[in-house]
């Protein structure tokens, strides 16, 4: 740098700044356009080889391809439904046939056994997107015309509409809350006016670039995006870009205080933090890409989408931020001023005291913290991941939930949303009998040419028939999923029937089973990826194994606390089948980041000062920035709670709590104490493990 012409030293930062301003101005709007290529049709994310997916394909041959039922239920103001009301309801709902979005002829209205309600089913196209609320509005208007009754709409179509409503405005609301939280924390921690805005601007540029790339891929059907993936992408990019920026900005502050030259300090900061930042990003990106091994399409979509976001965050951190810092110099920290003492372990009072505690009794510290985490982890098996019932999907009240409750009071729980059986036509009677004899099935009948079951001779297509089985339990309940399992056993046992069972409940069951299978495959893959990256970064084997073990313990402890909080404080009976996997990928991959930041600095210090002092100095110098990064990341993921969906609220709590637990306990106490207690052997088999120089050349940090 000293021999480089002065104009050249400032040309590169200026060019980088101009390029990123162009990226922000051109691609920034894409952060609000992902909704245009997103789909919230859950059938689009089914397991590809599952039996329920085969049924969807087979149904197309009956000219009754994939549809989404809207179940209209009427109640008669506390009295019995009259014949006139039933006739009026049938005529009103039948008039919807042929309208845009409506498939086939709606079913006639039929009475409940108690005579106090009636229902009809309107089959809708599955890919209505933004038109779904309009079509449901027409259904609601037609149903509401029946005199002296109250009409509600239940079923998957209504749930899908409420889901779309929950994601409405996700871009602006979620991004605004996340950025506001990050900005407030940065202002409070750094007491600098300009630096927080520079970091936020870099994160926004990274998000704009990531969204533009994802938009282009989704528009060409290379990846699929739903509201959940869309929200997670925003949070992931903002949180990761801010974390990496904090690490680089802290290193720049040290280098600037020591060197005084802005351009040289920026180059040195990039050089010395490059390994830690890229290794941390690699753990997250490769951990997310491990989701490509999933059989669930939305899991596979999150993998490349999230990895793209991480790459963009790193790119912004290592180019835009150094360029701005090189141009601003000390002004970036105004009104604070970097001092020479900032480049040493002096001045870090809180973390000097923490280091002193670790140094005084390392074994006592790591044993006690490990026991506390193990106690929390003991509750992790209590976290049920069998899915959530419909009345818990939405955090607040939703019309579809109220309608489903009304439907369940008067009809079998699976009414209007049957299990669909495709079987050989010459075994239709035997399959129907087997279905009717299955515990939990209320009725079963073959579908006729009219498209309704039990109203005529079965419709035969290519030698096969469709049989609808109405379940006694609600279609989204655990009891209904158990019934589907028994139903499959019964119809599969019919000789030469080649029967397969699908439908909404079967789709939920297959999704749950696939998610469990995914965890057994993806979890070891992610752990192996992280271990390999740590081995390459730290050039050791024992320390990486310890780090992976500690973040895994932190994850189990977080699940244990989450099980208690979800059940006793938030009222959730369980989680979506994908929540533990998402929580694992995010928490383990992101959690190991802080250990990477710490241990890469510890290794650097160990080369000069030995293992014990290397740990204590590394903990002292990185304590503030890593804690700030952890708080920022926890706050950004907590922003997901503004979306009133149980899935995202649960993910938000697991990641936010787990990150704080990792930052404040695992990285601050457990890991440093373990390494100090083990000593130089922790670096086995590297040369540092054979350290012969006394490790007491300096006094340890003293509590003040």
PDB file of N, CA and C in Angstrom, residues 20 202-203 205-211 213-214 233 236-238 240-241 244 274 277-278 280-286 288-289 302-320:
ATOM      1  N   UNK A  20     -21.882  -0.433  -6.140  1.00  0.00           N
ATOM      2  CA  UNK A  20     -22.917  -0.852  -5.193  1.00  0.00           C
ATOM      3  C   UNK A  20     -24.089   0.126  -5.162  1.00  0.00           C
ATOM      4  N   UNK A 202     -25.422  -1.454   3.586  1.00  0.00           N
ATOM      5  CA  UNK A 202     -24.783  -2.616   2.974  1.00  0.00           C
ATOM      6  C   UNK A 202     -25.680  -3.841   3.021  1.00  0.00           C
ATOM      7  N   UNK A 203     -26.398  -4.038   4.136  1.00  0.00           N
ATOM      8  CA  UNK A 203     -27.319  -5.175   4.255  1.00  0.00           C
ATOM      9  C   UNK A 203     -28.471  -5.054   3.264  1.00  0.00           C
ATOM     10  N   UNK A 205     -28.424  -3.424   0.377  1.00  0.00           N
ATOM     11  CA  UNK A 205     -27.879  -3.692  -0.957  1.00  0.00           C
ATOM     12  C   UNK A 205     -27.754  -5.196  -1.187  1.00  0.00           C
ATOM     13  N   UNK A 206     -27.267  -5.916  -0.176  1.00  0.00           N
ATOM     14  CA  UNK A 206     -27.126  -7.371  -0.293  1.00  0.00           C
ATOM     15  C   UNK A 206     -28.483  -8.032  -0.495  1.00  0.00           C
ATOM     16  N   UNK A 207     -29.484  -7.559   0.240  1.00  0.00           N
ATOM     17  CA  UNK A 207     -30.827  -8.127   0.108  1.00  0.00           C
ATOM     18  C   UNK A 207     -31.398  -7.847  -1.278  1.00  0.00           C
ATOM     19  N   UNK A 208     -31.204  -6.632  -1.784  1.00  0.00           N
ATOM     20  CA  UNK A 208     -31.693  -6.310  -3.118  1.00  0.00           C
ATOM     21  C   UNK A 208     -31.076  -7.197  -4.181  1.00  0.00           C
ATOM     22  N   UNK A 209     -29.759  -7.412  -4.078  1.00  0.00           N
ATOM     23  CA  UNK A 209     -29.072  -8.280  -5.029  1.00  0.00           C
ATOM     24  C   UNK A 209     -29.579  -9.716  -4.927  1.00  0.00           C
ATOM     25  N   UNK A 210     -29.721 -10.208  -3.693  1.00  0.00           N
ATOM     26  CA  UNK A 210     -30.192 -11.584  -3.492  1.00  0.00           C
ATOM     27  C   UNK A 210     -31.605 -11.765  -4.039  1.00  0.00           C
ATOM     28  N   UNK A 211     -32.489 -10.812  -3.754  1.00  0.00           N
ATOM     29  CA  UNK A 211     -33.878 -10.916  -4.216  1.00  0.00           C
ATOM     30  C   UNK A 211     -33.957 -10.862  -5.735  1.00  0.00           C
ATOM     31  N   UNK A 213     -31.651 -11.952  -7.868  1.00  0.00           N
ATOM     32  CA  UNK A 213     -31.213 -13.253  -8.367  1.00  0.00           C
ATOM     33  C   UNK A 213     -32.300 -14.305  -8.161  1.00  0.00           C
ATOM     34  N   UNK A 214     -32.886 -14.332  -6.959  1.00  0.00           N
ATOM     35  CA  UNK A 214     -33.934 -15.306  -6.657  1.00  0.00           C
ATOM     36  C   UNK A 214     -35.163 -15.064  -7.531  1.00  0.00           C
ATOM     37  N   UNK A 233     -35.606 -15.501   3.856  1.00  0.00           N
ATOM     38  CA  UNK A 233     -34.527 -14.914   3.055  1.00  0.00           C
ATOM     39  C   UNK A 233     -34.219 -13.496   3.528  1.00  0.00           C
ATOM     40  N   UNK A 236     -32.530 -13.654   6.957  1.00  0.00           N
ATOM     41  CA  UNK A 236     -31.215 -14.284   6.878  1.00  0.00           C
ATOM     42  C   UNK A 236     -30.183 -13.317   6.311  1.00  0.00           C
ATOM     43  N   UNK A 237     -30.522 -12.618   5.236  1.00  0.00           N
ATOM     44  CA  UNK A 237     -29.571 -11.707   4.606  1.00  0.00           C
ATOM     45  C   UNK A 237     -29.276 -10.523   5.519  1.00  0.00           C
ATOM     46  N   UNK A 238     -30.307  -9.920   6.088  1.00  0.00           N
ATOM     47  CA  UNK A 238     -30.101  -8.773   6.976  1.00  0.00           C
ATOM     48  C   UNK A 238     -29.252  -9.182   8.177  1.00  0.00           C
ATOM     49  N   UNK A 240     -27.201 -11.915   8.596  1.00  0.00           N
ATOM     50  CA  UNK A 240     -25.847 -12.352   8.248  1.00  0.00           C
ATOM     51  C   UNK A 240     -24.982 -11.175   7.801  1.00  0.00           C
ATOM     52  N   UNK A 241     -25.533 -10.308   6.939  1.00  0.00           N
ATOM     53  CA  UNK A 241     -24.754  -9.165   6.463  1.00  0.00           C
ATOM     54  C   UNK A 241     -24.349  -8.259   7.624  1.00  0.00           C
ATOM     55  N   UNK A 244     -21.486 -10.102   9.729  1.00  0.00           N
ATOM     56  CA  UNK A 244     -20.184 -10.041   9.076  1.00  0.00           C
ATOM     57  C   UNK A 244     -19.642  -8.609   9.066  1.00  0.00           C
ATOM     58  N   UNK A 274     -11.017 -12.008   6.617  1.00  0.00           N
ATOM     59  CA  UNK A 274     -11.512 -12.748   5.453  1.00  0.00           C
ATOM     60  C   UNK A 274     -11.752 -14.222   5.784  1.00  0.00           C
ATOM     61  N   UNK A 277     -14.814 -14.719   8.166  1.00  0.00           N
ATOM     62  CA  UNK A 277     -16.088 -14.386   7.529  1.00  0.00           C
ATOM     63  C   UNK A 277     -16.460 -15.421   6.472  1.00  0.00           C
ATOM     64  N   UNK A 278     -15.521 -15.775   5.617  1.00  0.00           N
ATOM     65  CA  UNK A 278     -15.837 -16.740   4.562  1.00  0.00           C
ATOM     66  C   UNK A 278     -16.097 -18.136   5.128  1.00  0.00           C
ATOM     67  N   UNK A 280     -17.370 -18.750   8.109  1.00  0.00           N
ATOM     68  CA  UNK A 280     -18.691 -18.668   8.729  1.00  0.00           C
ATOM     69  C   UNK A 280     -19.786 -18.721   7.675  1.00  0.00           C
ATOM     70  N   UNK A 281     -19.585 -17.961   6.586  1.00  0.00           N
ATOM     71  CA  UNK A 281     -20.575 -17.959   5.512  1.00  0.00           C
ATOM     72  C   UNK A 281     -20.672 -19.332   4.858  1.00  0.00           C
ATOM     73  N   UNK A 282     -19.540 -20.001   4.719  1.00  0.00           N
ATOM     74  CA  UNK A 282     -19.547 -21.323   4.093  1.00  0.00           C
ATOM     75  C   UNK A 282     -20.335 -22.325   4.923  1.00  0.00           C
ATOM     76  N   UNK A 283     -20.211 -22.257   6.250  1.00  0.00           N
ATOM     77  CA  UNK A 283     -20.971 -23.181   7.093  1.00  0.00           C
ATOM     78  C   UNK A 283     -22.468 -22.984   6.902  1.00  0.00           C
ATOM     79  N   UNK A 284     -22.903 -21.721   6.823  1.00  0.00           N
ATOM     80  CA  UNK A 284     -24.333 -21.451   6.662  1.00  0.00           C
ATOM     81  C   UNK A 284     -24.793 -21.834   5.254  1.00  0.00           C
ATOM     82  N   UNK A 285     -24.051 -21.394   4.235  1.00  0.00           N
ATOM     83  CA  UNK A 285     -24.456 -21.658   2.853  1.00  0.00           C
ATOM     84  C   UNK A 285     -24.479 -23.151   2.554  1.00  0.00           C
ATOM     85  N   UNK A 286     -23.414 -23.870   2.944  1.00  0.00           N
ATOM     86  CA  UNK A 286     -23.377 -25.306   2.678  1.00  0.00           C
ATOM     87  C   UNK A 286     -24.389 -26.056   3.539  1.00  0.00           C
ATOM     88  N   UNK A 288     -27.289 -24.860   4.382  1.00  0.00           N
ATOM     89  CA  UNK A 288     -28.559 -24.659   3.685  1.00  0.00           C
ATOM     90  C   UNK A 288     -28.644 -25.513   2.426  1.00  0.00           C
ATOM     91  N   UNK A 289     -27.542 -25.610   1.703  1.00  0.00           N
ATOM     92  CA  UNK A 289     -27.546 -26.425   0.488  1.00  0.00           C
ATOM     93  C   UNK A 289     -27.756 -27.907   0.802  1.00  0.00           C
ATOM     94  N   UNK A 302     -35.568 -23.653  -0.140  1.00  0.00           N
ATOM     95  CA  UNK A 302     -34.880 -22.798   0.825  1.00  0.00           C
ATOM     96  C   UNK A 302     -33.374 -22.948   0.729  1.00  0.00           C
ATOM     97  N   UNK A 303     -32.894 -24.142   0.368  1.00  0.00           N
ATOM     98  CA  UNK A 303     -31.452 -24.366   0.290  1.00  0.00           C
ATOM     99  C   UNK A 303     -30.738 -23.391  -0.624  1.00  0.00           C
ATOM    100  N   UNK A 304     -30.994 -23.428  -1.931  1.00  0.00           N
ATOM    101  CA  UNK A 304     -30.296 -22.491  -2.828  1.00  0.00           C
ATOM    102  C   UNK A 304     -30.686 -21.040  -2.608  1.00  0.00           C
ATOM    103  N   UNK A 305     -31.944 -20.786  -2.249  1.00  0.00           N
ATOM    104  CA  UNK A 305     -32.369 -19.403  -2.009  1.00  0.00           C
ATOM    105  C   UNK A 305     -31.585 -18.808  -0.839  1.00  0.00           C
ATOM    106  N   UNK A 306     -31.495 -19.560   0.265  1.00  0.00           N
ATOM    107  CA  UNK A 306     -30.740 -19.075   1.417  1.00  0.00           C
ATOM    108  C   UNK A 306     -29.256 -18.945   1.122  1.00  0.00           C
ATOM    109  N   UNK A 307     -28.695 -19.897   0.375  1.00  0.00           N
ATOM    110  CA  UNK A 307     -27.272 -19.836   0.028  1.00  0.00           C
ATOM    111  C   UNK A 307     -26.978 -18.611  -0.831  1.00  0.00           C
ATOM    112  N   UNK A 308     -27.874 -18.295  -1.750  1.00  0.00           N
ATOM    113  CA  UNK A 308     -27.707 -17.089  -2.571  1.00  0.00           C
ATOM    114  C   UNK A 308     -27.684 -15.855  -1.672  1.00  0.00           C
ATOM    115  N   UNK A 309     -28.570 -15.817  -0.695  1.00  0.00           N
ATOM    116  CA  UNK A 309     -28.599 -14.689   0.234  1.00  0.00           C
ATOM    117  C   UNK A 309     -27.304 -14.541   1.010  1.00  0.00           C
ATOM    118  N   UNK A 310     -26.732 -15.661   1.473  1.00  0.00           N
ATOM    119  CA  UNK A 310     -25.481 -15.620   2.232  1.00  0.00           C
ATOM    120  C   UNK A 310     -24.325 -15.133   1.357  1.00  0.00           C
ATOM    121  N   UNK A 311     -24.259 -15.615   0.121  1.00  0.00           N
ATOM    122  CA  UNK A 311     -23.194 -15.181  -0.797  1.00  0.00           C
ATOM    123  C   UNK A 311     -23.285 -13.679  -1.032  1.00  0.00           C
ATOM    124  N   UNK A 312     -24.480 -13.174  -1.219  1.00  0.00           N
ATOM    125  CA  UNK A 312     -24.653 -11.732  -1.439  1.00  0.00           C
ATOM    126  C   UNK A 312     -24.266 -10.939  -0.194  1.00  0.00           C
ATOM    127  N   UNK A 313     -24.567 -11.468   0.990  1.00  0.00           N
ATOM    128  CA  UNK A 313     -24.199 -10.797   2.240  1.00  0.00           C
ATOM    129  C   UNK A 313     -22.678 -10.705   2.371  1.00  0.00           C
ATOM    130  N   UNK A 314     -21.981 -11.793   2.051  1.00  0.00           N
ATOM    131  CA  UNK A 314     -20.519 -11.791   2.124  1.00  0.00           C
ATOM    132  C   UNK A 314     -19.933 -10.831   1.096  1.00  0.00           C
ATOM    133  N   UNK A 315     -20.485 -10.849  -0.103  1.00  0.00           N
ATOM    134  CA  UNK A 315     -19.987  -9.980  -1.168  1.00  0.00           C
ATOM    135  C   UNK A 315     -20.102  -8.511  -0.771  1.00  0.00           C
ATOM    136  N   UNK A 316     -21.228  -8.143  -0.180  1.00  0.00           N
ATOM    137  CA  UNK A 316     -21.421  -6.763   0.272  1.00  0.00           C
ATOM    138  C   UNK A 316     -20.442  -6.415   1.393  1.00  0.00           C
ATOM    139  N   UNK A 317     -20.270  -7.347   2.330  1.00  0.00           N
ATOM    140  CA  UNK A 317     -19.400  -7.083   3.478  1.00  0.00           C
ATOM    141  C   UNK A 317     -17.949  -6.877   3.063  1.00  0.00           C
ATOM    142  N   UNK A 318     -17.466  -7.688   2.124  1.00  0.00           N
ATOM    143  CA  UNK A 318     -16.052  -7.656   1.758  1.00  0.00           C
ATOM    144  C   UNK A 318     -15.714  -6.650   0.658  1.00  0.00           C
ATOM    145  N   UNK A 319     -16.724  -5.991   0.095  1.00  0.00           N
ATOM    146  CA  UNK A 319     -16.452  -4.995  -0.956  1.00  0.00           C
ATOM    147  C   UNK A 319     -17.036  -3.632  -0.621  1.00  0.00           C
ATOM    148  N   UNK A 320     -18.349  -3.576  -0.410  1.00  0.00           N
ATOM    149  CA  UNK A 320     -18.979  -2.284  -0.143  1.00  0.00           C
ATOM    150  C   UNK A 320     -18.492  -1.673   1.171  1.00  0.00           C
TER     151      UNK A 320
END
